[in-house]
Tab-separated table of N, CA and C in Angstrom:
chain	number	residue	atom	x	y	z
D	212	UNK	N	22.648	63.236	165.736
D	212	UNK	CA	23.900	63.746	165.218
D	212	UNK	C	24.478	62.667	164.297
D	213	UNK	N	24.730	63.465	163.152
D	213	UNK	CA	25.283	62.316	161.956
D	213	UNK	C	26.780	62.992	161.681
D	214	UNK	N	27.172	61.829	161.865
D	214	UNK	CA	28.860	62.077	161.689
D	214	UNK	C	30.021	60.877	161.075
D	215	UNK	N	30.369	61.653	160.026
D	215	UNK	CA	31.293	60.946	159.066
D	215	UNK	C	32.849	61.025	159.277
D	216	UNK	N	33.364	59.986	159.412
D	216	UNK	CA	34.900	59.682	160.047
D	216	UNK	C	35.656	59.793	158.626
D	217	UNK	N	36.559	60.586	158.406
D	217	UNK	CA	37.530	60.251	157.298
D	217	UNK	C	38.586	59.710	158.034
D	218	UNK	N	39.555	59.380	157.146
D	218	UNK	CA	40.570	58.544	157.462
D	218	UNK	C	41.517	58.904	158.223
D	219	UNK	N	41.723	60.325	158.320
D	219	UNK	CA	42.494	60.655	159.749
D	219	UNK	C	41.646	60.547	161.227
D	220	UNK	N	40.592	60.629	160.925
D	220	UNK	CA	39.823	60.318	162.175
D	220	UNK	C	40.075	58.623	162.500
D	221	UNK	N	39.556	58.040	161.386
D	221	UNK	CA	39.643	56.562	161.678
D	221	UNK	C	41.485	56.392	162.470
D	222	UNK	N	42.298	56.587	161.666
D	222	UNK	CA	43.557	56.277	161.946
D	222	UNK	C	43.556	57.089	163.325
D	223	UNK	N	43.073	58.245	163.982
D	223	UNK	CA	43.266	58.693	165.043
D	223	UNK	C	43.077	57.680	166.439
D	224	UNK	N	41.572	56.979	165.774
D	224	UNK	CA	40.980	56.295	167.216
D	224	UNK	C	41.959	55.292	167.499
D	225	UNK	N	42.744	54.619	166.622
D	225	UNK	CA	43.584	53.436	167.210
D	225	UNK	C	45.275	53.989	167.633
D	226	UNK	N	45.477	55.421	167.507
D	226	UNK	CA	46.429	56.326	168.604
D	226	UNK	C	45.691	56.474	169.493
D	227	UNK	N	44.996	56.520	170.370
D	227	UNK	CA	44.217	56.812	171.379
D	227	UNK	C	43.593	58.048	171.464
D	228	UNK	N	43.038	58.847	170.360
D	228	UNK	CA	42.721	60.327	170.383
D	228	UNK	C	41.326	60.691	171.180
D	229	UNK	N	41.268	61.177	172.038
D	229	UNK	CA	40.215	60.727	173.631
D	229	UNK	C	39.140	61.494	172.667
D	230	UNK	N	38.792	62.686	171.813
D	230	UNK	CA	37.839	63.027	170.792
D	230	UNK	C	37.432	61.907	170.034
D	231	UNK	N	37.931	61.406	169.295
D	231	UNK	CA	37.759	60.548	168.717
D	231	UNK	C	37.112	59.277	169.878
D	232	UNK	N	37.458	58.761	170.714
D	232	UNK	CA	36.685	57.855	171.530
D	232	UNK	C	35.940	58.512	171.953
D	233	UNK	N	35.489	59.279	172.476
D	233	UNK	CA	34.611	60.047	172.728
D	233	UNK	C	32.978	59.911	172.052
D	234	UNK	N	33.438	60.049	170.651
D	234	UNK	CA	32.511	60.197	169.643
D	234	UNK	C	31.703	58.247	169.612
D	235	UNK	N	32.800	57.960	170.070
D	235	UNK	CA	32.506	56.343	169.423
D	235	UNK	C	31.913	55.853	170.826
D	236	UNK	N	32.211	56.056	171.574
D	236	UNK	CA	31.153	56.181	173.190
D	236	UNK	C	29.823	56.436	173.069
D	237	UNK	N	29.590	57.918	172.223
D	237	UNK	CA	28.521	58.333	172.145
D	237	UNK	C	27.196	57.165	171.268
D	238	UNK	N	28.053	57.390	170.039
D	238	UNK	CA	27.463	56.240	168.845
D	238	UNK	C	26.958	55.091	169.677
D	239	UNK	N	27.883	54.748	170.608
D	239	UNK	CA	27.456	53.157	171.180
D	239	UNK	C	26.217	53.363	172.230
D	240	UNK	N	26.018	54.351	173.119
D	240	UNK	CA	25.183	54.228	173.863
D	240	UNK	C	24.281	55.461	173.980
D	241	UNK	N	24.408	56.571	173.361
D	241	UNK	CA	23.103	57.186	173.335
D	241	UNK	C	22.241	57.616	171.591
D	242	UNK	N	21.376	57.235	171.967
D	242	UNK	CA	20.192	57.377	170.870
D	242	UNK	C	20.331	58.826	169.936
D	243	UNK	N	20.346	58.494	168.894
D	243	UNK	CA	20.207	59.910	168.045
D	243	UNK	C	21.419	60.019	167.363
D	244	UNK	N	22.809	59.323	167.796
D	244	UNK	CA	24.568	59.384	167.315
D	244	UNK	C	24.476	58.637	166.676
D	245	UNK	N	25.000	58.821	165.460
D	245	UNK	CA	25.524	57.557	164.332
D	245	UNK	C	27.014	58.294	163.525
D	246	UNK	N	27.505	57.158	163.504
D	246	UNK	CA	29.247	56.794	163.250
D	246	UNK	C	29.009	56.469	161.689
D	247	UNK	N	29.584	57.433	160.976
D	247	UNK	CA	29.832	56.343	159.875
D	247	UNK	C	31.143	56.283	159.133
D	248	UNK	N	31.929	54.821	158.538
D	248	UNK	CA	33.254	54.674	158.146
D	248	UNK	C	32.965	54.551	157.119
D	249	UNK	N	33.241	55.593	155.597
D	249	UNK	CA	32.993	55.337	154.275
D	249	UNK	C	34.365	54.288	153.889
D	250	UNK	N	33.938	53.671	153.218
D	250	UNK	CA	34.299	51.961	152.827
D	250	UNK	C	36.500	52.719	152.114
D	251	UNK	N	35.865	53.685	151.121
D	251	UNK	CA	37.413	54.407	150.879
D	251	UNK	C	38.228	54.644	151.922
D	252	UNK	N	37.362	55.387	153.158
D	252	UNK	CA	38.594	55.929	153.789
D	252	UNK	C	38.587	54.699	154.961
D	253	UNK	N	38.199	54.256	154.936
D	253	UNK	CA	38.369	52.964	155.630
D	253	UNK	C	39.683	52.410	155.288
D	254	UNK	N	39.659	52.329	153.830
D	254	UNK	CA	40.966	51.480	153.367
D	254	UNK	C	42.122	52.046	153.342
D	255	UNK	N	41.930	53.727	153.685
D	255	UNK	CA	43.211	54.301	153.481
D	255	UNK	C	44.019	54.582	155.119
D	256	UNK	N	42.760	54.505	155.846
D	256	UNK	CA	43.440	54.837	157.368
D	256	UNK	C	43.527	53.157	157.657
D	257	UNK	N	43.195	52.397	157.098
D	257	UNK	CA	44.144	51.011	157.737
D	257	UNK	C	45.822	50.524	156.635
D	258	UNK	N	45.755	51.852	155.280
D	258	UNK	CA	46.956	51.499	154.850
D	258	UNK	C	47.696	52.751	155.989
D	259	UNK	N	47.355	53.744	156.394
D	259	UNK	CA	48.196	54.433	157.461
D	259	UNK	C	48.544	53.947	158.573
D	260	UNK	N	48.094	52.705	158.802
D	260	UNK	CA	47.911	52.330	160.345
D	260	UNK	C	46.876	51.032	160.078
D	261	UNK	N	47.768	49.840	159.722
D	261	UNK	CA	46.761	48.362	159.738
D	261	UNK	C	46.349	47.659	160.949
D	262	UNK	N	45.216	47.672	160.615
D	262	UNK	CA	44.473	46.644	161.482
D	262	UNK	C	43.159	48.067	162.094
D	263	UNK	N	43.476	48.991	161.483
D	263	UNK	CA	42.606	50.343	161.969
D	263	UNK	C	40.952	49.689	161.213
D	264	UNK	N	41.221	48.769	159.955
D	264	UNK	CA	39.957	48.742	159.483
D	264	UNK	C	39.034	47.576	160.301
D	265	UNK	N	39.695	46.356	160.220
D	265	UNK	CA	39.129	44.948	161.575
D	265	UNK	C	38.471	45.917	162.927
D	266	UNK	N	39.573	47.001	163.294
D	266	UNK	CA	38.931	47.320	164.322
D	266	UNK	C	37.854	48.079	164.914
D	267	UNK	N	37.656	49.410	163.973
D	267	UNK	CA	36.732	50.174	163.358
D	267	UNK	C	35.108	49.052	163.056
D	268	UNK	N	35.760	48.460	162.261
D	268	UNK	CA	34.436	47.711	161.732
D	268	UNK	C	33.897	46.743	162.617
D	269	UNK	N	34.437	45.936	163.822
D	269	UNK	CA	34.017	45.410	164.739
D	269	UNK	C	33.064	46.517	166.122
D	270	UNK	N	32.897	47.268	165.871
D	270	UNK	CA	32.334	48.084	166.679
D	270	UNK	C	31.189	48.790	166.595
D	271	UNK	N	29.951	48.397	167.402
D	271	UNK	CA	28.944	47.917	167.010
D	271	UNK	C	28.302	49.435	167.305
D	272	UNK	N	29.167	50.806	167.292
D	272	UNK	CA	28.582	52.246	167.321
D	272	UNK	C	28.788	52.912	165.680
D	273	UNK	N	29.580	51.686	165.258
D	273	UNK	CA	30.215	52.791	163.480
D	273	UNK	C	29.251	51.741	162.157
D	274	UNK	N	28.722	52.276	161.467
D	274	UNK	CA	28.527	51.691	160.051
D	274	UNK	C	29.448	52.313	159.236
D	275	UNK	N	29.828	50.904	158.860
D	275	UNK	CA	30.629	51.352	157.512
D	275	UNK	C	29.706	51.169	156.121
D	276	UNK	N	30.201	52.395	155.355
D	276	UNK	CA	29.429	52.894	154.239
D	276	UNK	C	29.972	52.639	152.653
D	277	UNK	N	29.373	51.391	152.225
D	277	UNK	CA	29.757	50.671	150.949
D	277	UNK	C	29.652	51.721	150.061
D	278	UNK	N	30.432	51.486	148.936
D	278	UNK	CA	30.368	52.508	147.346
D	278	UNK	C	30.185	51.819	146.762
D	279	UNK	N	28.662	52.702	146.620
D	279	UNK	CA	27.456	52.718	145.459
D	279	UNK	C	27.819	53.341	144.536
D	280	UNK	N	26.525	53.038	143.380
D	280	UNK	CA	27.140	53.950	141.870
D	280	UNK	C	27.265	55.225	142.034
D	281	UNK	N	26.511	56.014	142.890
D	281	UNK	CA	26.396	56.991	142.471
D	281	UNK	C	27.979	57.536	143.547
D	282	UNK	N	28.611	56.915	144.636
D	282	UNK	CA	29.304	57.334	145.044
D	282	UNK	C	30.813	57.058	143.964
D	283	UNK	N	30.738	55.834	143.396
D	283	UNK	CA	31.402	55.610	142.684
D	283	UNK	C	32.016	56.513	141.821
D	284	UNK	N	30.890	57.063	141.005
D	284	UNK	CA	30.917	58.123	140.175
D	284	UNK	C	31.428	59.149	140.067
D	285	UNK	N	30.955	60.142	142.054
D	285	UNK	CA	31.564	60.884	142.461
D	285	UNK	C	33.684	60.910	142.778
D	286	UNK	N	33.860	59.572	142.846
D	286	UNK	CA	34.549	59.295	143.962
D	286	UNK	C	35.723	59.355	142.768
D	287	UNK	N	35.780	58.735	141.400
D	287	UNK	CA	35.971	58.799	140.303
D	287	UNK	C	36.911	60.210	139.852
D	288	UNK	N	36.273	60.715	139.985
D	288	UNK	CA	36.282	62.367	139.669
D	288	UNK	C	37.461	63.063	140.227
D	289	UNK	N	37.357	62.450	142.233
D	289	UNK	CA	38.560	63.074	143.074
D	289	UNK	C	39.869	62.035	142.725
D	290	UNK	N	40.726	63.145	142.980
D	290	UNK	CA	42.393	62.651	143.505
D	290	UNK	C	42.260	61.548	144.474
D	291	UNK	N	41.834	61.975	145.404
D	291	UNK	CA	41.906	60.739	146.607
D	291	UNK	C	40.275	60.644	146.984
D	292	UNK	N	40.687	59.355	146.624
D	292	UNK	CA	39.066	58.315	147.111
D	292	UNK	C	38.814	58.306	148.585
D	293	UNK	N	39.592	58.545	149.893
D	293	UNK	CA	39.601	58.515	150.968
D	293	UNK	C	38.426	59.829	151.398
D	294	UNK	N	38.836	60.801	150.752
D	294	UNK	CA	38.294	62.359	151.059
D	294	UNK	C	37.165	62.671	150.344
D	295	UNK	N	37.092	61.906	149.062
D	295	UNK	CA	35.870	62.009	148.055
D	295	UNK	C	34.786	61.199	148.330
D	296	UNK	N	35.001	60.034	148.899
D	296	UNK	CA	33.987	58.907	149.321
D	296	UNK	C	33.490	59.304	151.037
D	297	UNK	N	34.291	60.005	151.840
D	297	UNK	CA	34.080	60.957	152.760
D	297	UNK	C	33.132	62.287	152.964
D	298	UNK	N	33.342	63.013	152.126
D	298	UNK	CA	32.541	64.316	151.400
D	298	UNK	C	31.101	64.015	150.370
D	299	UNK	N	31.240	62.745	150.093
D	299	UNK	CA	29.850	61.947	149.595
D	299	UNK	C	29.210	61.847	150.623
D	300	UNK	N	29.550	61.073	151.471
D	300	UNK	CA	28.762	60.418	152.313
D	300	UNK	C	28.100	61.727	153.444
D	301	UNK	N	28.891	62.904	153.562
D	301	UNK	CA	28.785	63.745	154.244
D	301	UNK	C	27.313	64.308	153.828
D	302	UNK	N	26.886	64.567	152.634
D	302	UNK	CA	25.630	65.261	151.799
D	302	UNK	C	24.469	64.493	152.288
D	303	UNK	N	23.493	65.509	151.861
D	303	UNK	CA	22.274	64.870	152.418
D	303	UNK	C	21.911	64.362	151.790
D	304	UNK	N	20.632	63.348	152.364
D	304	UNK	CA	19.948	61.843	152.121
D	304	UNK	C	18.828	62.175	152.706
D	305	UNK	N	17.797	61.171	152.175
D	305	UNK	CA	16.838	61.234	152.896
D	305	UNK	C	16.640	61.071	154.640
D	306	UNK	N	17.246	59.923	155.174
D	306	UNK	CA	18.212	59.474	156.512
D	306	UNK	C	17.983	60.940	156.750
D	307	UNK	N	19.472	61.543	156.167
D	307	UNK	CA	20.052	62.730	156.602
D	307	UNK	C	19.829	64.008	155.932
D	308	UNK	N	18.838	64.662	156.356
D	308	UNK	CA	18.320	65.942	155.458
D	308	UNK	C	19.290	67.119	155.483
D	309	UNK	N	19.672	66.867	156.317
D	309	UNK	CA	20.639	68.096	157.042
D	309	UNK	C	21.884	67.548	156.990
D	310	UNK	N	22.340	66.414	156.250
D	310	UNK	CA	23.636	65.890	155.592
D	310	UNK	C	24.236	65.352	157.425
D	311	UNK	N	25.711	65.063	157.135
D	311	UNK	CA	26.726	64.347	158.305
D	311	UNK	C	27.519	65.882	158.283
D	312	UNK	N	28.237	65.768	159.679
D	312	UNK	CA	29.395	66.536	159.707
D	312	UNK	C	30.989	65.698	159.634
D	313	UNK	N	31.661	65.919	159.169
D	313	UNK	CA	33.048	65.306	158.670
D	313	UNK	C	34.031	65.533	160.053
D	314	UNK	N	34.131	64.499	161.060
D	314	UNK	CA	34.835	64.345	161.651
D	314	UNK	C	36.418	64.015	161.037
D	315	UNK	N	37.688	64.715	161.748
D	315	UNK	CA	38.765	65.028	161.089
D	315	UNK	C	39.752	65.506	161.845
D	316	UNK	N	41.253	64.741	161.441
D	316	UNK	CA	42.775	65.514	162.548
D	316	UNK	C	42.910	66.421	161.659
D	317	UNK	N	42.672	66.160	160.435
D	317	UNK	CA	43.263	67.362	159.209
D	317	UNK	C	42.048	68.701	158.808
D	318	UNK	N	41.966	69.502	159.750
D	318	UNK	CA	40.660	70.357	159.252
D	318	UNK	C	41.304	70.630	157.810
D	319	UNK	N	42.258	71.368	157.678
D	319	UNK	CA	42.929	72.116	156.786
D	319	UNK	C	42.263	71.900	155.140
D	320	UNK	N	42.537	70.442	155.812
D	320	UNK	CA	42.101	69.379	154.279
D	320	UNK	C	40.590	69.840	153.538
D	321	UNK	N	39.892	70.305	154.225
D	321	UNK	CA	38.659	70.385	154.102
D	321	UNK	C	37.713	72.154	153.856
D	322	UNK	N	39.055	72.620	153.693
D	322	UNK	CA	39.197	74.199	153.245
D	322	UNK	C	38.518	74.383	152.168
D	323	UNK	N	37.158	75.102	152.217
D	323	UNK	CA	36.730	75.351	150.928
D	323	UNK	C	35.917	74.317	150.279
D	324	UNK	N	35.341	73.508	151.098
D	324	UNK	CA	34.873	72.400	151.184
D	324	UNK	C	33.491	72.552	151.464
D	325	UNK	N	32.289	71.978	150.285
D	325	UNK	CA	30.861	71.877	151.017
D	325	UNK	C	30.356	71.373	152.217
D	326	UNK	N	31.173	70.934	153.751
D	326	UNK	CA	30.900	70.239	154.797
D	326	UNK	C	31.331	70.754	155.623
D	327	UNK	N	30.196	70.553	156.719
D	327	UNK	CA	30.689	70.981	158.116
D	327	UNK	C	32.278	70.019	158.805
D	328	UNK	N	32.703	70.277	159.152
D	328	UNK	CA	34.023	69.630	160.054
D	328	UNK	C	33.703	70.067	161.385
D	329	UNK	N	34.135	68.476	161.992
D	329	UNK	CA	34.132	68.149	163.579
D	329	UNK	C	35.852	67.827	163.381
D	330	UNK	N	36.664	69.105	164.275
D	330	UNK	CA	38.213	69.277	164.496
D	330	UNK	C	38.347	67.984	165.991
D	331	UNK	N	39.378	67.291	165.241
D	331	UNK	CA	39.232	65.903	167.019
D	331	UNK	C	40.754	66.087	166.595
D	332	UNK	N	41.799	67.250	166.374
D	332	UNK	CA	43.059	67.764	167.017
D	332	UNK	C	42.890	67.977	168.632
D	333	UNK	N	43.802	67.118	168.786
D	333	UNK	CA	43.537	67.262	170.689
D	333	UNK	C	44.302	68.719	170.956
């Protein structure tokens, strides 16, 4: 299971959102889960809530996901780099043939959107 945290997710785990730990439980100890924090929304759920990025990134179940050119490019294009560098990372890869699902408090956001959404509204 491949799963991409946008920035309401990130900003969720350091409110205590038991979905959200949940997920990051999984990542840490069973085989097959991977976490990933795209590097944008990284920066935007620690301007919602600082110290969300130190903490996120110390945790040895999440990779955080640098912007490359080609995300760059994409990322360029959107209004907000948080959701665009999110929805990149979501698409498939070789890794991920079958792409990430977009873990998220805001489904709404994601209306009409090429990606699956994982809802972690408690």
């Amino acid at each position: 299971m491949h799963i991409v945290l946008d920035d309401t997710a990130m900003a969720a785990v350091g409110q205590g959102n038991v979905l959200a730990s949940r997920l990051i439980h999984r990542a840490h100890v069973e085989p097959g889960w991977f976490l990933y924090a795209p590097a944008c929304a990284l920066v935007e759920a620690d301007r919602a809530r600082p110290g969300t990025a130190e903490h996120l990134a110390s945790m040895p179940g999440i990779t955080v996901l640098d912007l490359d050119l080609a995300g760059a490019l994409v990322v360029a294009r959107q209004e907000t780099w948080a959701a665009a560098h999110s929805q990149y990372a979501a698409q498939p890869t070789p890794d991920r043939p079958d792409g990430a699902v977009v873990a998220t408090t805001a489904p709404h956001r994601w209306a009409g959107e090429p990606v699956r959404v994982l809802d972690l509204t408690p």
